[in-house]
Amino acid sequence: MRKILFLTCFLAGMLVACSNDDSGDNHVVADFQLQNEKGVECYDFQEGDNIIFKLEIRNDGDEEIILPPISEVIGFDIFRVYTKNGEDMGTPWDERFSSYVGHSMIRAYSSVVVTCPWFDISGLTFEGPDHLYSGCFIKKVEKMPLPIGEYYSKFDIKLNHKIVTCYRTFKIH
């Protein structure tokens, strides 16, 4: 029963975090952001700059929470990029790897972070071979730089039969 209560709190927290509604006092927070190669949050890039896509699911509470496998939570459109006019520019990854783990756990005061850069960076690869990021994103083809313009990244997270949309706008100068 306690785990169900915490999962319910988690789901409510994800809805709040991704919809940018700061009401409520949930212990689980989702933060989707874009970063430059130095790891600094950034939404204005120069043409040819790398963009690091980062989703952090953080448990600020004092008890662990249990989630479905992270591959089920993030779906198949995570970090998808669109032009201001809605043209699909793709994702920073080419294949999404699904683990065979039955669930994901976030310990108290811990987080799960998934990242993937637009251009390959060997220093960001997750334990394992080059071109594998966060243990679930595989890059096979070198990406072309995004042209100058306005963009947004939008994707849904599936949380226990609820769909939560994460959204960020950014510019390339």
JSON list of C-alpha atoms in Angstrom, two decimals:
[
{"chain": "A", "resi": 1, "resn": "MET", "atom": "CA", "xyz": [0.00, 0.00, 0.00]},
{"chain": "A", "resi": 2, "resn": "ARG", "atom": "CA", "xyz": [2.84, 2.41, 0.87]},
{"chain": "A", "resi": 3, "resn": "LYS", "atom": "CA", "xyz": [4.50, 1.90, -2.52]},
{"chain": "A", "resi": 4, "resn": "ILE", "atom": "CA", "xyz": [1.20, 2.60, -4.29]},
{"chain": "A", "resi": 5, "resn": "LEU", "atom": "CA", "xyz": [0.89, 5.84, -2.34]},
{"chain": "A", "resi": 6, "resn": "PHE", "atom": "CA", "xyz": [4.41, 6.87, -3.33]},
{"chain": "A", "resi": 7, "resn": "LEU", "atom": "CA", "xyz": [3.82, 5.95, -6.99]},
{"chain": "A", "resi": 8, "resn": "THR", "atom": "CA", "xyz": [0.67, 8.09, -6.92]},
{"chain": "A", "resi": 9, "resn": "CYS", "atom": "CA", "xyz": [2.66, 10.99, -5.46]},
{"chain": "A", "resi": 10, "resn": "PHE", "atom": "CA", "xyz": [5.30, 10.45, -8.14]},
{"chain": "A", "resi": 11, "resn": "LEU", "atom": "CA", "xyz": [2.75, 10.61, -10.93]},
{"chain": "A", "resi": 12, "resn": "ALA", "atom": "CA", "xyz": [1.26, 13.79, -9.55]},
{"chain": "A", "resi": 13, "resn": "GLY", "atom": "CA", "xyz": [4.74, 15.28, -9.23]},
{"chain": "A", "resi": 14, "resn": "MET", "atom": "CA", "xyz": [5.62, 14.48, -12.84]},
{"chain": "A", "resi": 15, "resn": "LEU", "atom": "CA", "xyz": [2.41, 16.12, -14.03]},
{"chain": "A", "resi": 16, "resn": "VAL", "atom": "CA", "xyz": [3.20, 19.23, -12.03]},
{"chain": "A", "resi": 17, "resn": "ALA", "atom": "CA", "xyz": [6.84, 19.42, -13.13]},
{"chain": "A", "resi": 18, "resn": "CYS", "atom": "CA", "xyz": [6.32, 18.98, -16.84]},
{"chain": "A", "resi": 19, "resn": "SER", "atom": "CA", "xyz": [3.30, 21.26, -17.00]},
{"chain": "A", "resi": 20, "resn": "ASN", "atom": "CA", "xyz": [5.23, 24.02, -15.16]},
{"chain": "A", "resi": 21, "resn": "ASP", "atom": "CA", "xyz": [2.53, 24.29, -12.49]},
{"chain": "A", "resi": 22, "resn": "ASP", "atom": "CA", "xyz": [4.29, 24.93, -9.18]},
{"chain": "A", "resi": 23, "resn": "SER", "atom": "CA", "xyz": [1.33, 24.18, -6.96]},
{"chain": "A", "resi": 24, "resn": "GLY", "atom": "CA", "xyz": [1.49, 21.21, -4.62]},
{"chain": "A", "resi": 25, "resn": "ASP", "atom": "CA", "xyz": [4.24, 19.86, -2.41]},
{"chain": "A", "resi": 26, "resn": "ASN", "atom": "CA", "xyz": [5.25, 16.61, -4.10]},
{"chain": "A", "resi": 27, "resn": "HIS", "atom": "CA", "xyz": [8.67, 15.07, -3.54]},
{"chain": "A", "resi": 28, "resn": "VAL", "atom": "CA", "xyz": [9.21, 13.91, -7.13]},
{"chain": "A", "resi": 29, "resn": "VAL", "atom": "CA", "xyz": [10.24, 16.43, -9.74]},
{"chain": "A", "resi": 30, "resn": "ALA", "atom": "CA", "xyz": [10.87, 16.08, -13.48]},
{"chain": "A", "resi": 31, "resn": "ASP", "atom": "CA", "xyz": [13.17, 18.63, -15.07]},
{"chain": "A", "resi": 32, "resn": "PHE", "atom": "CA", "xyz": [13.64, 18.70, -18.84]},
{"chain": "A", "resi": 33, "resn": "GLN", "atom": "CA", "xyz": [16.32, 21.07, -20.03]},
{"chain": "A", "resi": 34, "resn": "LEU", "atom": "CA", "xyz": [18.75, 21.78, -22.82]},
{"chain": "A", "resi": 35, "resn": "GLN", "atom": "CA", "xyz": [22.42, 22.35, -22.06]},
{"chain": "A", "resi": 36, "resn": "ASN", "atom": "CA", "xyz": [25.55, 23.45, -23.86]},
{"chain": "A", "resi": 37, "resn": "GLU", "atom": "CA", "xyz": [28.65, 21.22, -23.92]},
{"chain": "A", "resi": 38, "resn": "LYS", "atom": "CA", "xyz": [29.79, 22.70, -20.60]},
{"chain": "A", "resi": 39, "resn": "GLY", "atom": "CA", "xyz": [26.64, 21.34, -18.91]},
{"chain": "A", "resi": 40, "resn": "VAL", "atom": "CA", "xyz": [25.09, 24.79, -18.49]},
{"chain": "A", "resi": 41, "resn": "GLU", "atom": "CA", "xyz": [21.36, 25.14, -19.09]},
{"chain": "A", "resi": 42, "resn": "CYS", "atom": "CA", "xyz": [20.94, 27.04, -22.37]},
{"chain": "A", "resi": 43, "resn": "TYR", "atom": "CA", "xyz": [18.17, 27.85, -24.87]},
{"chain": "A", "resi": 44, "resn": "ASP", "atom": "CA", "xyz": [20.10, 30.10, -27.31]},
{"chain": "A", "resi": 45, "resn": "PHE", "atom": "CA", "xyz": [22.71, 28.37, -29.45]},
{"chain": "A", "resi": 46, "resn": "GLN", "atom": "CA", "xyz": [24.97, 29.38, -32.31]},
{"chain": "A", "resi": 47, "resn": "GLU", "atom": "CA", "xyz": [24.64, 27.44, -35.56]},
{"chain": "A", "resi": 48, "resn": "GLY", "atom": "CA", "xyz": [26.81, 24.33, -35.23]},
{"chain": "A", "resi": 49, "resn": "ASP", "atom": "CA", "xyz": [26.78, 24.28, -31.40]},
{"chain": "A", "resi": 50, "resn": "ASN", "atom": "CA", "xyz": [26.05, 21.00, -29.75]},
{"chain": "A", "resi": 51, "resn": "ILE", "atom": "CA", "xyz": [22.83, 20.69, -27.77]},
{"chain": "A", "resi": 52, "resn": "ILE", "atom": "CA", "xyz": [22.64, 18.31, -24.83]},
{"chain": "A", "resi": 53, "resn": "PHE", "atom": "CA", "xyz": [19.09, 17.07, -24.11]},
{"chain": "A", "resi": 54, "resn": "LYS", "atom": "CA", "xyz": [18.60, 16.17, -20.46]},
{"chain": "A", "resi": 55, "resn": "LEU", "atom": "CA", "xyz": [15.65, 14.77, -18.51]},
{"chain": "A", "resi": 56, "resn": "GLU", "atom": "CA", "xyz": [16.06, 14.35, -14.76]},
{"chain": "A", "resi": 57, "resn": "ILE", "atom": "CA", "xyz": [13.49, 12.57, -12.62]},
{"chain": "A", "resi": 58, "resn": "ARG", "atom": "CA", "xyz": [14.36, 13.47, -9.04]},
{"chain": "A", "resi": 59, "resn": "ASN", "atom": "CA", "xyz": [13.06, 12.05, -5.76]},
{"chain": "A", "resi": 60, "resn": "ASP", "atom": "CA", "xyz": [13.30, 14.79, -3.14]},
{"chain": "A", "resi": 61, "resn": "GLY", "atom": "CA", "xyz": [11.50, 12.63, -0.58]},
{"chain": "A", "resi": 62, "resn": "ASP", "atom": "CA", "xyz": [12.95, 10.46, 2.17]},
{"chain": "A", "resi": 63, "resn": "GLU", "atom": "CA", "xyz": [11.67, 7.13, 0.80]},
{"chain": "A", "resi": 64, "resn": "GLU", "atom": "CA", "xyz": [12.45, 5.27, -2.43]},
{"chain": "A", "resi": 65, "resn": "ILE", "atom": "CA", "xyz": [9.93, 5.12, -5.26]},
{"chain": "A", "resi": 66, "resn": "ILE", "atom": "CA", "xyz": [9.35, 2.34, -7.77]},
{"chain": "A", "resi": 67, "resn": "LEU", "atom": "CA", "xyz": [8.64, 3.09, -11.43]},
{"chain": "A", "resi": 68, "resn": "PRO", "atom": "CA", "xyz": [8.04, 1.05, -14.56]},
{"chain": "A", "resi": 69, "resn": "PRO", "atom": "CA", "xyz": [11.25, 0.45, -16.55]},
{"chain": "A", "resi": 70, "resn": "ILE", "atom": "CA", "xyz": [12.71, 3.80, -17.61]},
{"chain": "A", "resi": 71, "resn": "SER", "atom": "CA", "xyz": [12.33, 2.76, -21.26]},
{"chain": "A", "resi": 72, "resn": "GLU", "atom": "CA", "xyz": [8.55, 2.62, -20.71]},
{"chain": "A", "resi": 73, "resn": "VAL", "atom": "CA", "xyz": [8.50, 5.95, -18.89]},
{"chain": "A", "resi": 74, "resn": "ILE", "atom": "CA", "xyz": [10.38, 7.89, -21.60]},
{"chain": "A", "resi": 75, "resn": "GLY", "atom": "CA", "xyz": [8.67, 6.43, -24.68]},
{"chain": "A", "resi": 76, "resn": "PHE", "atom": "CA", "xyz": [9.94, 6.50, -28.27]},
{"chain": "A", "resi": 77, "resn": "ASP", "atom": "CA", "xyz": [9.81, 10.25, -28.98]},
{"chain": "A", "resi": 78, "resn": "ILE", "atom": "CA", "xyz": [11.95, 11.56, -26.15]},
{"chain": "A", "resi": 79, "resn": "PHE", "atom": "CA", "xyz": [13.95, 14.67, -27.12]},
{"chain": "A", "resi": 80, "resn": "ARG", "atom": "CA", "xyz": [12.19, 14.99, -30.51]},
{"chain": "A", "resi": 81, "resn": "VAL", "atom": "CA", "xyz": [12.88, 18.37, -32.15]},
{"chain": "A", "resi": 82, "resn": "TYR", "atom": "CA", "xyz": [10.49, 20.41, -34.30]},
{"chain": "A", "resi": 83, "resn": "THR", "atom": "CA", "xyz": [10.81, 23.72, -36.14]},
{"chain": "A", "resi": 84, "resn": "LYS", "atom": "CA", "xyz": [8.67, 26.60, -34.93]},
{"chain": "A", "resi": 85, "resn": "ASN", "atom": "CA", "xyz": [6.22, 25.62, -37.71]},
{"chain": "A", "resi": 86, "resn": "GLY", "atom": "CA", "xyz": [5.99, 22.00, -36.55]},
{"chain": "A", "resi": 87, "resn": "GLU", "atom": "CA", "xyz": [8.35, 20.32, -39.04]},
{"chain": "A", "resi": 88, "resn": "ASP", "atom": "CA", "xyz": [9.84, 17.19, -37.44]},
{"chain": "A", "resi": 89, "resn": "MET", "atom": "CA", "xyz": [13.64, 17.49, -37.35]},
{"chain": "A", "resi": 90, "resn": "GLY", "atom": "CA", "xyz": [14.15, 14.14, -35.63]},
{"chain": "A", "resi": 91, "resn": "THR", "atom": "CA", "xyz": [15.82, 13.11, -32.40]},
{"chain": "A", "resi": 92, "resn": "PRO", "atom": "CA", "xyz": [19.44, 13.30, -31.25]},
{"chain": "A", "resi": 93, "resn": "TRP", "atom": "CA", "xyz": [19.48, 9.49, -31.10]},
{"chain": "A", "resi": 94, "resn": "ASP", "atom": "CA", "xyz": [19.00, 6.91, -33.85]},
{"chain": "A", "resi": 95, "resn": "GLU", "atom": "CA", "xyz": [17.86, 3.90, -31.84]},
{"chain": "A", "resi": 96, "resn": "ARG", "atom": "CA", "xyz": [16.41, 3.65, -28.40]},
{"chain": "A", "resi": 97, "resn": "PHE", "atom": "CA", "xyz": [17.53, 0.63, -26.42]},
{"chain": "A", "resi": 98, "resn": "SER", "atom": "CA", "xyz": [15.07, -1.03, -24.04]},
{"chain": "A", "resi": 99, "resn": "SER", "atom": "CA", "xyz": [16.45, -2.76, -21.00]},
{"chain": "A", "resi": 100, "resn": "TYR", "atom": "CA", "xyz": [14.94, -5.93, -19.66]},
{"chain": "A", "resi": 101, "resn": "VAL", "atom": "CA", "xyz": [14.73, -4.59, -16.11]},
{"chain": "A", "resi": 102, "resn": "GLY", "atom": "CA", "xyz": [11.26, -5.09, -14.64]},
{"chain": "A", "resi": 103, "resn": "HIS", "atom": "CA", "xyz": [11.21, -1.71, -12.89]},
{"chain": "A", "resi": 104, "resn": "SER", "atom": "CA", "xyz": [13.22, 1.38, -12.09]},
{"chain": "A", "resi": 105, "resn": "MET", "atom": "CA", "xyz": [13.83, 2.59, -8.57]},
{"chain": "A", "resi": 106, "resn": "ILE", "atom": "CA", "xyz": [14.77, 6.06, -7.42]},
{"chain": "A", "resi": 107, "resn": "ARG", "atom": "CA", "xyz": [16.24, 6.11, -3.93]},
{"chain": "A", "resi": 108, "resn": "ALA", "atom": "CA", "xyz": [15.43, 8.89, -1.48]},
{"chain": "A", "resi": 109, "resn": "TYR", "atom": "CA", "xyz": [17.10, 12.18, -2.39]},
{"chain": "A", "resi": 110, "resn": "SER", "atom": "CA", "xyz": [18.37, 10.71, -5.67]},
{"chain": "A", "resi": 111, "resn": "SER", "atom": "CA", "xyz": [17.53, 10.99, -9.33]},
{"chain": "A", "resi": 112, "resn": "VAL", "atom": "CA", "xyz": [17.52, 9.23, -12.66]},
{"chain": "A", "resi": 113, "resn": "VAL", "atom": "CA", "xyz": [19.01, 11.26, -15.49]},
{"chain": "A", "resi": 114, "resn": "VAL", "atom": "CA", "xyz": [18.86, 10.50, -19.20]},
{"chain": "A", "resi": 115, "resn": "THR", "atom": "CA", "xyz": [20.88, 12.62, -21.63]},
{"chain": "A", "resi": 116, "resn": "CYS", "atom": "CA", "xyz": [21.70, 12.59, -25.30]},
{"chain": "A", "resi": 117, "resn": "PRO", "atom": "CA", "xyz": [23.68, 15.17, -27.31]},
{"chain": "A", "resi": 118, "resn": "TRP", "atom": "CA", "xyz": [22.77, 16.27, -30.83]},
{"chain": "A", "resi": 119, "resn": "PHE", "atom": "CA", "xyz": [26.38, 15.65, -31.91]},
{"chain": "A", "resi": 120, "resn": "ASP", "atom": "CA", "xyz": [28.32, 12.67, -30.61]},
{"chain": "A", "resi": 121, "resn": "ILE", "atom": "CA", "xyz": [30.53, 13.38, -27.55]},
{"chain": "A", "resi": 122, "resn": "SER", "atom": "CA", "xyz": [32.57, 10.45, -26.27]},
{"chain": "A", "resi": 123, "resn": "GLY", "atom": "CA", "xyz": [32.89, 11.99, -22.78]},
{"chain": "A", "resi": 124, "resn": "LEU", "atom": "CA", "xyz": [29.11, 11.81, -22.24]},
{"chain": "A", "resi": 125, "resn": "THR", "atom": "CA", "xyz": [28.67, 8.17, -23.14]},
{"chain": "A", "resi": 126, "resn": "PHE", "atom": "CA", "xyz": [27.22, 5.99, -20.45]},
{"chain": "A", "resi": 127, "resn": "GLU", "atom": "CA", "xyz": [29.25, 3.03, -19.21]},
{"chain": "A", "resi": 128, "resn": "GLY", "atom": "CA", "xyz": [29.76, 0.99, -22.30]},
{"chain": "A", "resi": 129, "resn": "PRO", "atom": "CA", "xyz": [30.68, 1.57, -25.93]},
{"chain": "A", "resi": 130, "resn": "ASP", "atom": "CA", "xyz": [30.92, 4.93, -27.67]},
{"chain": "A", "resi": 131, "resn": "HIS", "atom": "CA", "xyz": [27.70, 6.20, -29.23]},
{"chain": "A", "resi": 132, "resn": "LEU", "atom": "CA", "xyz": [25.58, 4.82, -26.30]},
{"chain": "A", "resi": 133, "resn": "TYR", "atom": "CA", "xyz": [24.08, 7.46, -24.02]},
{"chain": "A", "resi": 134, "resn": "SER", "atom": "CA", "xyz": [22.35, 6.93, -20.67]},
{"chain": "A", "resi": 135, "resn": "GLY", "atom": "CA", "xyz": [22.28, 3.22, -21.40]},
{"chain": "A", "resi": 136, "resn": "CYS", "atom": "CA", "xyz": [19.34, 3.66, -23.76]},
{"chain": "A", "resi": 137, "resn": "PHE", "atom": "CA", "xyz": [20.20, 5.95, -26.70]},
{"chain": "A", "resi": 138, "resn": "ILE", "atom": "CA", "xyz": [22.33, 4.74, -29.61]},
{"chain": "A", "resi": 139, "resn": "LYS", "atom": "CA", "xyz": [23.79, 7.13, -32.18]},
{"chain": "A", "resi": 140, "resn": "LYS", "atom": "CA", "xyz": [24.58, 5.50, -35.53]},
{"chain": "A", "resi": 141, "resn": "VAL", "atom": "CA", "xyz": [24.56, 8.42, -37.96]},
{"chain": "A", "resi": 142, "resn": "GLU", "atom": "CA", "xyz": [26.31, 11.77, -37.60]},
{"chain": "A", "resi": 143, "resn": "LYS", "atom": "CA", "xyz": [23.71, 14.52, -37.23]},
{"chain": "A", "resi": 144, "resn": "MET", "atom": "CA", "xyz": [23.72, 17.61, -39.39]},
{"chain": "A", "resi": 145, "resn": "PRO", "atom": "CA", "xyz": [23.67, 20.96, -37.56]},
{"chain": "A", "resi": 146, "resn": "LEU", "atom": "CA", "xyz": [20.23, 22.44, -37.11]},
{"chain": "A", "resi": 147, "resn": "PRO", "atom": "CA", "xyz": [19.84, 25.52, -39.36]},
{"chain": "A", "resi": 148, "resn": "ILE", "atom": "CA", "xyz": [19.35, 29.00, -37.93]},
{"chain": "A", "resi": 149, "resn": "GLY", "atom": "CA", "xyz": [15.81, 29.30, -36.62]},
{"chain": "A", "resi": 150, "resn": "GLU", "atom": "CA", "xyz": [13.39, 28.70, -33.77]},
{"chain": "A", "resi": 151, "resn": "TYR", "atom": "CA", "xyz": [12.70, 25.19, -32.49]},
{"chain": "A", "resi": 152, "resn": "TYR", "atom": "CA", "xyz": [11.04, 23.25, -29.75]},
{"chain": "A", "resi": 153, "resn": "SER", "atom": "CA", "xyz": [11.52, 19.83, -28.25]},
{"chain": "A", "resi": 154, "resn": "LYS", "atom": "CA", "xyz": [8.34, 18.08, -27.21]},
{"chain": "A", "resi": 155, "resn": "PHE", "atom": "CA", "xyz": [7.73, 14.55, -26.03]},
{"chain": "A", "resi": 156, "resn": "ASP", "atom": "CA", "xyz": [5.38, 12.60, -23.82]},
{"chain": "A", "resi": 157, "resn": "ILE", "atom": "CA", "xyz": [6.26, 10.57, -20.75]},
{"chain": "A", "resi": 158, "resn": "LYS", "atom": "CA", "xyz": [3.95, 7.68, -19.90]},
{"chain": "A", "resi": 159, "resn": "LEU", "atom": "CA", "xyz": [3.34, 7.31, -16.19]},
{"chain": "A", "resi": 160, "resn": "ASN", "atom": "CA", "xyz": [0.94, 4.61, -15.06]},
{"chain": "A", "resi": 161, "resn": "HIS", "atom": "CA", "xyz": [-1.67, 5.19, -17.79]},
{"chain": "A", "resi": 162, "resn": "LYS", "atom": "CA", "xyz": [-1.18, 9.00, -17.72]},
{"chain": "A", "resi": 163, "resn": "ILE", "atom": "CA", "xyz": [0.54, 10.95, -20.45]},
{"chain": "A", "resi": 164, "resn": "VAL", "atom": "CA", "xyz": [2.68, 13.92, -19.36]},
{"chain": "A", "resi": 165, "resn": "THR", "atom": "CA", "xyz": [4.07, 16.29, -22.00]},
{"chain": "A", "resi": 166, "resn": "CYS", "atom": "CA", "xyz": [7.52, 17.86, -21.63]},
{"chain": "A", "resi": 167, "resn": "TYR", "atom": "CA", "xyz": [8.26, 20.91, -23.77]},
{"chain": "A", "resi": 168, "resn": "ARG", "atom": "CA", "xyz": [11.14, 23.40, -24.28]},
{"chain": "A", "resi": 169, "resn": "THR", "atom": "CA", "xyz": [11.70, 26.08, -26.93]},
{"chain": "A", "resi": 170, "resn": "PHE", "atom": "CA", "xyz": [15.14, 27.14, -28.18]},
{"chain": "A", "resi": 171, "resn": "LYS", "atom": "CA", "xyz": [16.82, 29.22, -30.89]},
{"chain": "A", "resi": 172, "resn": "ILE", "atom": "CA", "xyz": [19.73, 28.71, -33.22]},
{"chain": "A", "resi": 173, "resn": "HIS", "atom": "CA", "xyz": [21.45, 31.99, -34.24]}
]
